[in-house]
CSV table of C-alpha atoms in Angstrom, one decimal:
chain,number,residue,atom,x,y,z
X,1,MET,CA,-0.3,0.2,0.1
X,2,ALA,CA,2.8,2.4,0.9
X,3,MET,CA,4.9,1.8,-2.4
X,4,PHE,CA,0.4,2.9,-4.1
X,5,TRP,CA,0.2,6.2,-2.1
X,6,ILE,CA,4.3,7.5,-2.9
X,7,GLN,CA,3.8,6.5,-6.6
X,8,PHE,CA,0.7,8.4,-6.5
X,9,VAL,CA,2.4,11.6,-4.8
X,10,LEU,CA,4.3,11.4,-7.8
X,11,VAL,CA,2.0,11.0,-10.6
X,12,LEU,CA,-0.1,14.0,-9.1
X,13,GLY,CA,2.8,16.1,-8.3
X,14,ALA,CA,4.1,15.3,-12.5
X,15,VAL,CA,1.2,16.5,-13.3
X,16,LEU,CA,0.6,19.1,-11.2
X,17,ILE,CA,4.0,20.8,-12.0
X,18,GLY,CA,3.3,20.2,-15.8
X,19,ILE,CA,-0.2,22.4,-15.7
X,20,ARG,CA,2.2,25.0,-13.9
X,21,ARG,CA,4.7,25.1,-16.7
X,22,GLY,CA,2.4,25.0,-19.0
X,23,GLY,CA,2.3,23.9,-23.3
X,24,VAL,CA,4.4,21.1,-23.6
X,25,ALA,CA,5.7,20.9,-20.2
X,26,LEU,CA,2.9,18.4,-19.5
X,27,GLY,CA,4.3,15.6,-21.8
X,28,MET,CA,8.3,16.0,-20.7
X,29,ILE,CA,6.9,15.5,-17.1
X,30,GLY,CA,4.8,12.8,-18.1
X,31,GLY,CA,7.8,11.5,-20.0
X,32,LEU,CA,10.2,12.3,-16.6
X,33,GLY,CA,7.5,10.1,-14.3
X,34,VAL,CA,7.9,7.4,-16.9
X,35,SER,CA,11.3,6.3,-16.6
X,36,LEU,CA,11.0,7.5,-12.1
X,37,LEU,CA,8.2,5.0,-12.5
X,38,VAL,CA,10.3,2.3,-14.4
X,39,LEU,CA,13.3,2.6,-14.0
X,40,GLY,CA,13.1,3.7,-9.5
X,41,PHE,CA,9.8,1.6,-8.7
X,42,ARG,CA,10.4,-1.3,-11.4
X,43,SER,CA,7.3,-0.9,-13.1
X,44,ALA,CA,7.1,-2.3,-16.4
X,45,PRO,CA,6.0,0.8,-18.7
X,46,SER,CA,3.0,0.4,-20.6
X,47,GLU,CA,2.8,1.1,-24.5
X,48,PRO,CA,2.5,5.0,-25.3
X,49,PRO,CA,-0.4,6.0,-27.4
X,50,ILE,CA,1.2,5.9,-31.1
X,51,ALA,CA,-2.3,5.7,-32.8
X,52,VAL,CA,-3.8,8.6,-30.7
X,53,MET,CA,-1.0,10.8,-31.6
X,54,LEU,CA,-1.0,9.6,-35.4
X,55,ILE,CA,-4.7,10.5,-35.7
X,56,ILE,CA,-4.3,14.0,-34.3
X,57,LEU,CA,-1.0,15.1,-36.6
X,58,ALA,CA,-3.4,13.7,-39.1
X,59,VAL,CA,-6.0,16.0,-37.6
X,60,VAL,CA,-4.6,19.5,-36.8
X,61,THR,CA,-2.7,19.2,-39.9
X,62,ALA,CA,-5.7,19.2,-42.1
X,63,SER,CA,-7.2,22.1,-39.7
X,64,ALA,CA,-4.0,24.4,-39.5
X,65,THR,CA,-4.3,23.5,-43.4
X,66,LEU,CA,-8.0,25.2,-43.4
X,67,GLN,CA,-7.8,27.5,-42.3
X,68,VAL,CA,-4.0,29.3,-44.0
X,69,ALA,CA,-6.5,28.4,-46.5
X,70,GLY,CA,-8.6,30.5,-45.5
X,71,GLY,CA,-11.7,28.3,-44.9
X,72,LEU,CA,-12.2,29.3,-40.9
X,73,ASP,CA,-12.2,33.0,-42.3
X,74,TYR,CA,-15.5,32.2,-44.2
X,75,LEU,CA,-17.5,29.5,-42.1
X,76,VAL,CA,-17.4,32.8,-39.5
X,77,GLN,CA,-18.3,35.3,-41.8
X,78,LEU,CA,-21.3,32.5,-42.5
X,79,THR,CA,-22.1,32.8,-39.1
X,80,GLU,CA,-22.1,36.0,-38.9
X,81,LYS,CA,-24.8,36.9,-41.3
X,82,MET,CA,-26.9,34.4,-39.3
X,83,LEU,CA,-26.1,36.0,-36.0
X,84,ARG,CA,-27.3,39.6,-37.8
X,85,ALA,CA,-30.1,38.2,-39.5
X,86,HIS,CA,-31.6,37.0,-36.1
X,87,PRO,CA,-29.9,39.7,-33.5
X,88,LYS,CA,-32.6,39.0,-30.8
X,89,TYR,CA,-31.6,35.5,-31.0
X,90,VAL,CA,-28.2,36.1,-30.1
X,91,THR,CA,-28.2,34.4,-26.6
X,92,ILE,CA,-29.4,31.1,-28.0
X,93,LEU,CA,-28.1,30.9,-31.8
X,94,ALA,CA,-24.3,32.2,-31.0
X,95,PRO,CA,-23.5,29.7,-28.3
X,96,LEU,CA,-25.2,26.9,-31.3
X,97,SER,CA,-23.0,28.7,-33.8
X,98,THR,CA,-19.9,28.1,-31.7
X,99,PHE,CA,-20.8,24.9,-30.6
X,100,PHE,CA,-21.1,23.5,-33.8
X,101,LEU,CA,-18.1,25.6,-35.4
X,102,THR,CA,-16.3,23.2,-32.9
X,103,VAL,CA,-17.8,20.7,-34.4
X,104,CYS,CA,-16.6,20.7,-38.3
X,105,CYS,CA,-12.7,21.7,-37.3
X,106,GLY,CA,-12.5,19.7,-34.2
X,107,THR,CA,-11.0,22.5,-32.1
X,108,GLY,CA,-12.2,25.4,-30.1
X,109,HIS,CA,-9.9,27.9,-30.9
X,110,ALA,CA,-11.1,28.7,-33.6
X,111,VAL,CA,-13.9,30.9,-31.8
X,112,TYR,CA,-11.7,33.5,-31.2
X,113,ALA,CA,-12.5,35.4,-34.6
X,114,LEU,CA,-16.5,34.6,-33.7
X,115,LEU,CA,-16.1,36.3,-30.3
X,116,PRO,CA,-16.1,39.7,-31.7
X,117,VAL,CA,-19.2,39.8,-33.9
X,118,ILE,CA,-21.0,38.1,-30.8
X,119,SER,CA,-20.0,40.6,-28.4
X,120,ASP,CA,-21.0,43.8,-31.7
X,121,VAL,CA,-24.2,42.0,-32.4
X,122,ALA,CA,-25.7,42.0,-28.5
X,123,LEU,CA,-24.6,45.3,-28.0
X,124,LYS,CA,-26.2,47.2,-31.0
X,125,THR,CA,-29.2,45.1,-30.0
X,126,LYS,CA,-29.0,46.6,-26.6
X,127,ILE,CA,-28.6,42.9,-25.0
X,128,ARG,CA,-25.7,42.5,-22.0
X,129,PRO,CA,-23.6,40.7,-23.9
X,130,GLU,CA,-22.8,39.2,-21.4
X,131,ARG,CA,-25.8,37.0,-21.8
X,132,PRO,CA,-23.8,35.1,-25.5
X,133,MET,CA,-20.7,35.8,-24.3
X,134,ALA,CA,-19.8,33.6,-21.5
X,135,ILE,CA,-22.5,30.6,-23.3
X,136,SER,CA,-20.7,30.7,-26.4
X,137,SER,CA,-17.0,30.6,-24.7
X,138,VAL,CA,-18.6,27.3,-22.7
X,139,ALA,CA,-20.0,25.7,-25.8
X,140,SER,CA,-17.2,26.1,-28.2
X,141,GLN,CA,-15.3,23.7,-25.3
X,142,MET,CA,-18.3,21.1,-25.1
X,143,GLY,CA,-18.2,21.3,-29.1
X,144,ILE,CA,-15.3,19.2,-28.9
X,145,THR,CA,-16.8,16.1,-27.6
X,146,ALA,CA,-18.7,15.6,-30.5
X,147,SER,CA,-16.5,16.3,-32.9
X,148,PRO,CA,-15.5,13.8,-35.5
X,149,VAL,CA,-12.2,15.0,-35.3
X,150,ALA,CA,-11.9,16.4,-32.0
X,151,ALA,CA,-8.7,14.7,-29.9
X,152,ALA,CA,-10.7,13.9,-27.2
X,153,VAL,CA,-12.9,11.8,-29.8
X,154,THR,CA,-10.1,10.7,-30.9
X,155,PHE,CA,-8.6,9.5,-28.5
X,156,PHE,CA,-11.7,7.9,-27.1
X,157,LEU,CA,-11.7,5.8,-30.3
X,158,GLY,CA,-8.5,5.0,-30.4
X,159,PHE,CA,-8.4,3.9,-26.4
X,160,ALA,CA,-11.9,2.3,-26.4
X,161,ALA,CA,-10.1,-0.3,-30.0
X,162,LYS,CA,-7.0,-0.9,-27.7
X,163,ALA,CA,-8.5,-1.5,-24.9
X,164,GLY,CA,-10.5,-4.8,-26.4
X,165,HIS,CA,-14.6,-2.7,-26.1
X,166,PRO,CA,-14.4,-1.0,-30.0
X,167,VAL,CA,-17.3,1.3,-30.3
X,168,THR,CA,-17.6,2.7,-33.5
X,169,LEU,CA,-17.5,6.9,-34.8
X,170,ILE,CA,-20.9,7.0,-35.1
X,171,ASP,CA,-21.5,5.5,-32.0
X,172,ILE,CA,-19.4,8.5,-30.1
X,173,ILE,CA,-21.2,11.2,-31.9
X,174,MET,CA,-25.4,9.4,-31.3
X,175,VAL,CA,-24.6,10.5,-27.4
X,176,THR,CA,-22.3,12.8,-27.3
X,177,MET,CA,-23.7,15.1,-30.0
X,178,PRO,CA,-27.3,15.4,-28.9
X,179,ALA,CA,-26.0,15.7,-25.0
X,180,GLY,CA,-23.9,18.5,-26.2
X,181,ILE,CA,-26.5,20.5,-27.9
X,182,ILE,CA,-29.3,20.0,-24.5
X,183,GLY,CA,-27.0,20.8,-22.5
X,184,VAL,CA,-25.7,24.0,-24.5
X,185,LEU,CA,-29.6,25.1,-25.1
X,186,ALA,CA,-29.8,24.5,-21.4
X,187,ALA,CA,-27.3,26.9,-20.4
X,188,ALA,CA,-28.4,29.3,-23.2
X,189,ALA,CA,-31.9,28.9,-22.0
X,190,TRP,CA,-30.8,30.6,-18.0
X,191,SER,CA,-28.7,32.9,-20.0
X,192,PHE,CA,-31.1,34.8,-21.3
X,193,ASN,CA,-31.9,36.8,-18.9
X,194,ARG,CA,-28.9,36.4,-16.7
X,195,GLY,CA,-28.0,39.8,-14.8
X,196,LYS,CA,-29.3,43.5,-15.4
X,197,ASP,CA,-30.2,45.3,-19.1
X,198,LEU,CA,-27.5,48.0,-19.8
X,199,ASP,CA,-30.1,50.7,-19.7
X,200,LYS,CA,-30.5,49.2,-16.1
X,201,ASP,CA,-27.1,48.1,-15.2
X,202,PRO,CA,-25.8,50.9,-12.6
X,203,ASP,CA,-21.9,49.6,-13.6
X,204,PHE,CA,-22.2,49.9,-17.2
X,205,GLN,CA,-24.4,53.0,-17.2
X,206,ALA,CA,-21.6,54.8,-14.7
X,207,ARG,CA,-18.5,53.5,-17.0
X,208,LEU,CA,-20.7,55.8,-20.0
X,209,GLN,CA,-19.6,58.7,-18.2
X,210,ASP,CA,-16.6,58.6,-19.9
X,211,PRO,CA,-16.2,59.8,-23.2
X,212,ASP,CA,-12.8,57.2,-24.2
X,213,PHE,CA,-15.5,54.0,-23.0
X,214,LYS,CA,-18.1,55.1,-25.1
X,215,LYS,CA,-16.5,56.3,-28.2
X,216,ASN,CA,-15.6,52.1,-28.1
X,217,LEU,CA,-18.4,51.1,-27.9
X,218,ASP,CA,-19.8,52.9,-31.1
X,219,ALA,CA,-16.8,51.3,-33.2
X,220,ASP,CA,-17.8,47.7,-35.8
X,221,VAL,CA,-16.8,45.0,-35.3
X,222,THR,CA,-17.4,43.0,-38.6
X,223,THR,CA,-15.7,40.4,-40.9
X,224,LEU,CA,-18.9,40.9,-43.8
X,225,GLY,CA,-16.4,43.5,-45.9
X,226,LYS,CA,-13.7,40.6,-45.5
X,227,GLU,CA,-13.1,39.0,-49.2
X,228,ILE,CA,-13.1,35.7,-49.1
X,229,SER,CA,-11.3,33.9,-51.8
X,230,THR,CA,-13.7,31.1,-53.9
X,231,THR,CA,-10.1,28.8,-53.2
X,232,ALA,CA,-11.3,29.3,-49.2
X,233,LYS,CA,-14.3,28.2,-49.7
X,234,ILE,CA,-13.5,25.1,-52.2
X,235,SER,CA,-11.7,24.5,-48.9
X,236,VAL,CA,-14.2,24.0,-46.4
X,237,LEU,CA,-16.3,22.2,-49.0
X,238,LEU,CA,-13.0,19.6,-49.3
X,239,PHE,CA,-12.5,19.5,-45.0
X,240,PHE,CA,-16.1,18.8,-44.8
X,241,ALA,CA,-16.0,16.3,-47.5
X,242,GLY,CA,-13.0,14.7,-45.9
X,243,VAL,CA,-15.4,14.4,-42.6
X,244,GLY,CA,-18.3,13.2,-44.8
X,245,SER,CA,-16.1,10.6,-46.1
X,246,ILE,CA,-14.7,8.8,-42.6
X,247,ILE,CA,-18.2,9.3,-41.0
X,248,LEU,CA,-19.5,7.2,-44.4
X,249,LEU,CA,-16.5,4.7,-44.0
X,250,ALA,CA,-17.4,4.6,-40.5
X,251,SER,CA,-21.3,2.9,-41.1
X,252,CYS,CA,-20.3,1.2,-44.4
X,253,PRO,CA,-17.5,-0.6,-42.8
X,254,GLN,CA,-17.6,-3.1,-46.0
X,255,LEU,CA,-16.2,-0.1,-47.9
X,256,LEU,CA,-12.7,-0.8,-46.3
X,257,PRO,CA,-10.6,-3.3,-47.5
X,258,LEU,CA,-9.1,-6.3,-45.3
X,259,GLY,CA,-6.3,-5.6,-43.4
X,260,MET,CA,-3.7,-9.0,-42.6
X,261,ASP,CA,-6.2,-10.4,-40.3
X,262,LYS,CA,-9.5,-10.7,-42.5
X,263,LYS,CA,-11.2,-7.9,-40.9
X,264,PRO,CA,-11.8,-4.2,-42.3
X,265,ILE,CA,-9.0,-1.4,-41.5
X,266,PRO,CA,-10.0,0.5,-38.7
X,267,MET,CA,-11.1,3.4,-38.1
X,268,THR,CA,-8.8,4.6,-36.0
X,269,THR,CA,-5.8,4.4,-38.8
X,270,VAL,CA,-9.1,5.4,-41.5
X,271,VAL,CA,-8.7,8.4,-40.0
X,272,GLN,CA,-5.4,9.1,-40.0
X,273,PHE,CA,-4.6,8.5,-44.3
X,274,VAL,CA,-8.3,10.4,-44.4
X,275,MET,CA,-7.6,13.8,-42.8
X,276,LEU,CA,-3.8,13.4,-44.5
X,277,GLY,CA,-4.9,13.3,-47.9
X,278,TYR,CA,-8.1,16.3,-47.6
X,279,GLY,CA,-5.4,18.2,-45.8
X,280,ALA,CA,-3.2,17.9,-49.0
X,281,PHE,CA,-6.1,18.6,-52.1
X,282,ILE,CA,-6.8,21.6,-49.7
X,283,MET,CA,-3.3,22.5,-49.7
X,284,PHE,CA,-3.5,21.8,-54.0
X,285,THR,CA,-6.6,23.8,-54.1
X,286,ALA,CA,-5.5,26.9,-52.7
X,287,ASN,CA,-1.9,26.4,-53.0
X,288,VAL,CA,-0.5,26.9,-49.4
X,289,LYS,CA,2.7,26.9,-48.5
X,290,ALA,CA,3.7,24.7,-45.9
X,291,LYS,CA,5.8,26.9,-43.9
X,292,ASP,CA,2.5,29.1,-43.3
X,293,ILE,CA,0.5,25.7,-42.3
X,294,ALA,CA,3.6,25.1,-39.5
X,295,HIS,CA,3.1,28.3,-38.5
X,296,SER,CA,-0.1,28.8,-37.9
X,297,SER,CA,-2.0,28.6,-34.6
X,298,VAL,CA,-4.3,25.7,-34.8
X,299,PHE,CA,-1.2,23.5,-35.9
X,300,ILE,CA,0.9,24.9,-32.7
X,301,ALA,CA,-1.8,24.0,-30.2
X,302,GLY,CA,-2.1,20.6,-32.0
X,303,MET,CA,1.7,20.0,-31.7
X,304,ILE,CA,1.1,20.9,-28.0
X,305,ALA,CA,-1.6,18.8,-27.3
X,306,VAL,CA,0.1,16.2,-28.9
X,307,VAL,CA,3.3,16.3,-26.8
X,308,SER,CA,1.0,16.1,-23.9
X,309,ILE,CA,-0.7,13.8,-24.3
X,310,PHE,CA,2.6,11.5,-25.5
X,311,GLY,CA,3.7,11.9,-21.5
X,312,ILE,CA,0.6,12.4,-19.8
X,313,ALA,CA,-1.3,9.2,-20.9
X,314,TRP,CA,2.0,7.2,-21.1
X,315,MET,CA,2.7,7.5,-17.3
X,316,SER,CA,-1.2,8.0,-16.4
X,317,ASP,CA,-1.2,4.3,-18.4
X,318,THR,CA,1.6,2.8,-16.6
X,319,PHE,CA,1.2,3.8,-13.3
X,320,ILE,CA,-2.6,1.9,-13.5
X,321,THR,CA,-1.3,-1.0,-14.7
X,322,ALA,CA,1.6,-1.1,-12.1
X,323,ASN,CA,-1.3,-1.1,-9.3
X,324,LYS,CA,-4.3,-2.4,-11.2
X,325,LYS,CA,-5.3,-5.1,-8.4
X,326,PHE,CA,-4.9,-2.2,-5.6
X,327,LEU,CA,-7.1,-0.1,-7.3
X,328,VAL,CA,-10.1,-2.7,-8.0
X,329,GLU,CA,-10.2,-3.6,-4.4
X,330,ASN,CA,-10.0,-1.1,-2.6
X,331,ILE,CA,-11.8,1.3,-5.3
X,332,GLY,CA,-13.4,-0.6,-7.3
X,333,ILE,CA,-16.4,-2.1,-5.3
X,334,MET,CA,-17.3,2.1,-4.8
X,335,VAL,CA,-16.9,2.8,-8.7
X,336,LYS,CA,-19.7,0.3,-9.7
X,337,MET,CA,-22.2,1.4,-6.8
X,338,ALA,CA,-22.0,4.9,-7.9
X,339,PRO,CA,-20.6,5.2,-11.5
X,340,TRP,CA,-21.7,9.2,-11.1
X,341,THR,CA,-18.9,9.6,-8.8
X,342,PHE,CA,-16.6,8.9,-11.5
X,343,ALA,CA,-17.8,11.9,-13.5
X,344,ILE,CA,-16.6,14.1,-10.6
X,345,ALA,CA,-13.5,12.9,-10.6
X,346,THR,CA,-12.8,13.7,-14.4
X,347,PHE,CA,-14.3,16.9,-13.8
X,348,CYS,CA,-11.8,17.9,-11.1
X,349,ILE,CA,-8.8,16.6,-13.0
X,350,SER,CA,-10.4,18.5,-16.1
X,351,ALA,CA,-10.0,22.1,-14.7
X,352,PHE,CA,-6.2,21.5,-14.0
X,353,VAL,CA,-5.8,20.0,-16.7
X,354,LYS,CA,-7.1,22.3,-19.1
X,355,SER,CA,-7.9,19.6,-21.9
X,356,GLN,CA,-10.4,17.0,-22.4
X,357,ALA,CA,-8.4,14.7,-24.3
X,358,ALA,CA,-5.2,15.3,-21.6
X,359,THR,CA,-7.8,14.7,-18.8
X,360,LEU,CA,-9.3,11.6,-21.2
X,361,ALA,CA,-6.0,10.5,-21.3
X,362,ILE,CA,-5.9,10.2,-17.4
X,363,THR,CA,-9.3,9.3,-16.5
X,364,LEU,CA,-10.1,6.5,-19.0
X,365,PRO,CA,-7.1,3.5,-17.9
X,366,LEU,CA,-8.5,3.7,-14.8
X,367,GLY,CA,-11.7,3.7,-15.4
X,368,LEU,CA,-11.1,0.7,-17.1
X,369,ALA,CA,-9.1,-0.2,-14.8
X,370,LEU,CA,-11.7,-0.7,-11.6
X,371,GLY,CA,-13.7,-2.4,-14.2
X,372,LEU,CA,-15.9,0.7,-15.4
X,373,PRO,CA,-17.5,-0.5,-19.1
X,374,ILE,CA,-16.8,1.3,-22.5
X,375,PRO,CA,-20.0,2.7,-23.1
X,376,LEU,CA,-20.1,4.3,-19.4
X,377,LEU,CA,-17.0,5.6,-19.7
X,378,LEU,CA,-18.5,6.8,-23.0
X,379,GLY,CA,-22.3,8.7,-21.6
X,380,LEU,CA,-19.5,9.9,-19.2
X,381,MET,CA,-17.5,11.9,-21.9
X,382,PRO,CA,-19.0,15.7,-21.1
X,383,ALA,CA,-17.6,15.5,-17.9
X,384,SER,CA,-13.9,15.8,-19.1
X,385,TYR,CA,-14.5,19.2,-19.9
X,386,ALA,CA,-14.1,21.9,-16.7
X,387,TYR,CA,-11.6,24.4,-17.6
X,388,PHE,CA,-13.7,27.0,-17.2
X,389,PHE,CA,-14.3,26.8,-13.4
X,390,PHE,CA,-11.0,28.7,-12.9
X,391,ALA,CA,-11.9,31.3,-16.1
X,392,PHE,CA,-8.3,31.4,-16.6
X,393,TYR,CA,-8.6,29.5,-20.1
X,394,PRO,CA,-7.8,31.4,-23.8
X,395,SER,CA,-11.8,31.4,-24.8
X,396,ASP,CA,-12.8,32.5,-21.7
X,397,LEU,CA,-10.0,35.6,-21.1
X,398,ALA,CA,-10.8,36.0,-25.0
X,399,ALA,CA,-14.5,36.4,-23.9
X,400,ILE,CA,-14.1,39.0,-21.4
X,401,ASN,CA,-11.8,41.3,-23.1
X,402,MET,CA,-13.9,40.7,-26.3
X,403,ASP,CA,-16.9,42.1,-24.5
X,404,ARG,CA,-16.6,46.1,-24.8
X,405,THR,CA,-19.2,46.2,-22.3
X,406,GLY,CA,-17.5,45.2,-19.6
X,407,THR,CA,-20.3,42.7,-18.3
X,408,THR,CA,-18.5,39.7,-19.4
X,409,HIS,CA,-15.9,39.4,-16.5
X,410,ILE,CA,-14.2,37.4,-13.5
X,411,GLY,CA,-15.8,38.7,-10.2
X,412,LYS,CA,-13.7,39.9,-7.1
X,413,TYR,CA,-13.3,36.7,-5.6
X,414,LEU,CA,-12.3,34.6,-8.2
X,415,LEU,CA,-14.9,31.7,-8.6
X,416,ASN,CA,-17.7,34.3,-9.1
X,417,HIS,CA,-17.4,34.6,-12.8
X,418,SER,CA,-19.1,34.7,-15.9
X,419,PHE,CA,-18.9,31.4,-17.5
X,420,MET,CA,-18.9,28.9,-14.1
X,421,ILE,CA,-23.3,29.0,-13.8
X,422,PRO,CA,-23.4,28.1,-18.1
X,423,GLY,CA,-20.6,26.1,-17.8
X,424,LEU,CA,-21.2,23.9,-14.5
X,425,ILE,CA,-25.3,23.5,-16.7
X,426,GLY,CA,-24.0,22.4,-19.4
X,427,VAL,CA,-22.0,20.1,-18.2
X,428,SER,CA,-23.9,18.3,-15.7
X,429,VAL,CA,-26.8,18.6,-18.0
X,430,SER,CA,-24.7,16.8,-20.5
X,431,THR,CA,-23.6,14.2,-19.0
X,432,VAL,CA,-26.6,13.2,-17.2
X,433,VAL,CA,-28.3,12.8,-20.9
X,434,ALA,CA,-24.8,11.3,-22.3
X,435,TYR,CA,-24.9,9.3,-19.7
X,436,THR,CA,-28.8,8.0,-20.1
X,437,ILE,CA,-28.7,7.7,-24.3
X,438,SER,CA,-25.2,5.2,-23.2
X,439,GLN,CA,-27.2,3.1,-20.9
X,440,VAL,CA,-30.2,2.4,-24.0
X,441,MET,CA,-28.1,2.2,-26.9
X,442,PHE,CA,-25.9,0.1,-25.0
């Protein structure tokens, strides 16, 4: 028992240090943790998550090529047209837009270009910007578990296949997509009347006395004047064709050739070559330079995710495999009696790890070791998003900075910020719905 707790403190310490350092540090310190477990405690190293890393590399490369080709700008412009056509419903339409933007692109980083537009639409309609801004930031991250090309989804797909309990990509989306939509709608419904209207908000009215503040509010923020090239529009069609091809092949495995084991090629492999292939189509069509792809924000964020998952997943899996007997004997019964407690553990880890894919890399091996079935873990998947809790995530900070009225904010007591209640409602509702759907489906 003493050896388990020593190793546990080591792993937890590695995670906390990695979080404090940020970026690729989480992966490197995870690798250091593997070294200490293997060389210091003589634990057998588990297999690194190679398939998952390759999937993320392929998808991120295609998404980054889409960004450089101007495809993301085109999607943002289409969304703005819809929001300005129905401004009174911005509190509902905006979070649904950011949710589906993430679903389509596989990354929540696409939301940054849309946030100032959402704020401007709300302001021009005299709607308190905090209402759509906070839930839109939250919804952009909730869309990750519903995206067929997001790192978290592809990690779950690869993990389930490796564990010998495969689920299809369609299975995952059938659980997480409706759960995510219902969760977003529930949080948006609560946000519809939150806070005081701007004309009744004493803090806002006091700030209006500042001429510079008032002048800043009069500025127009729009993407409608930006010219979108034909190749940018084609790049969007190609990217969606890639996503559609993956869904088609997942739905009709008979279309795939047989591997050496006389079984259809696994979807973890299909996602890799399909997304790389469509990324190449986008590159040739839009004449995108490879150097620009490598320097894009989507590509850089994706590579950080790969390194983080490499180290942290390897360390966690090595620790759990080495202590599986102890975990099952001491924790397994409690978790089986109340599986919802595992969702709480997942939520708490995500609040610090700041990545749903990295959170799943830590929790899924533990859940499997405790005897939780893959369908149950799938139902608890939405709980892997909790990094709104401390409101330090880039999309939350961007929402605060892009709300020119100052209504989207972090409160005096740190946790009383604009994202707390929408986040708790959205994640709680989507987790309950996903859990219910998974129990019915499986």
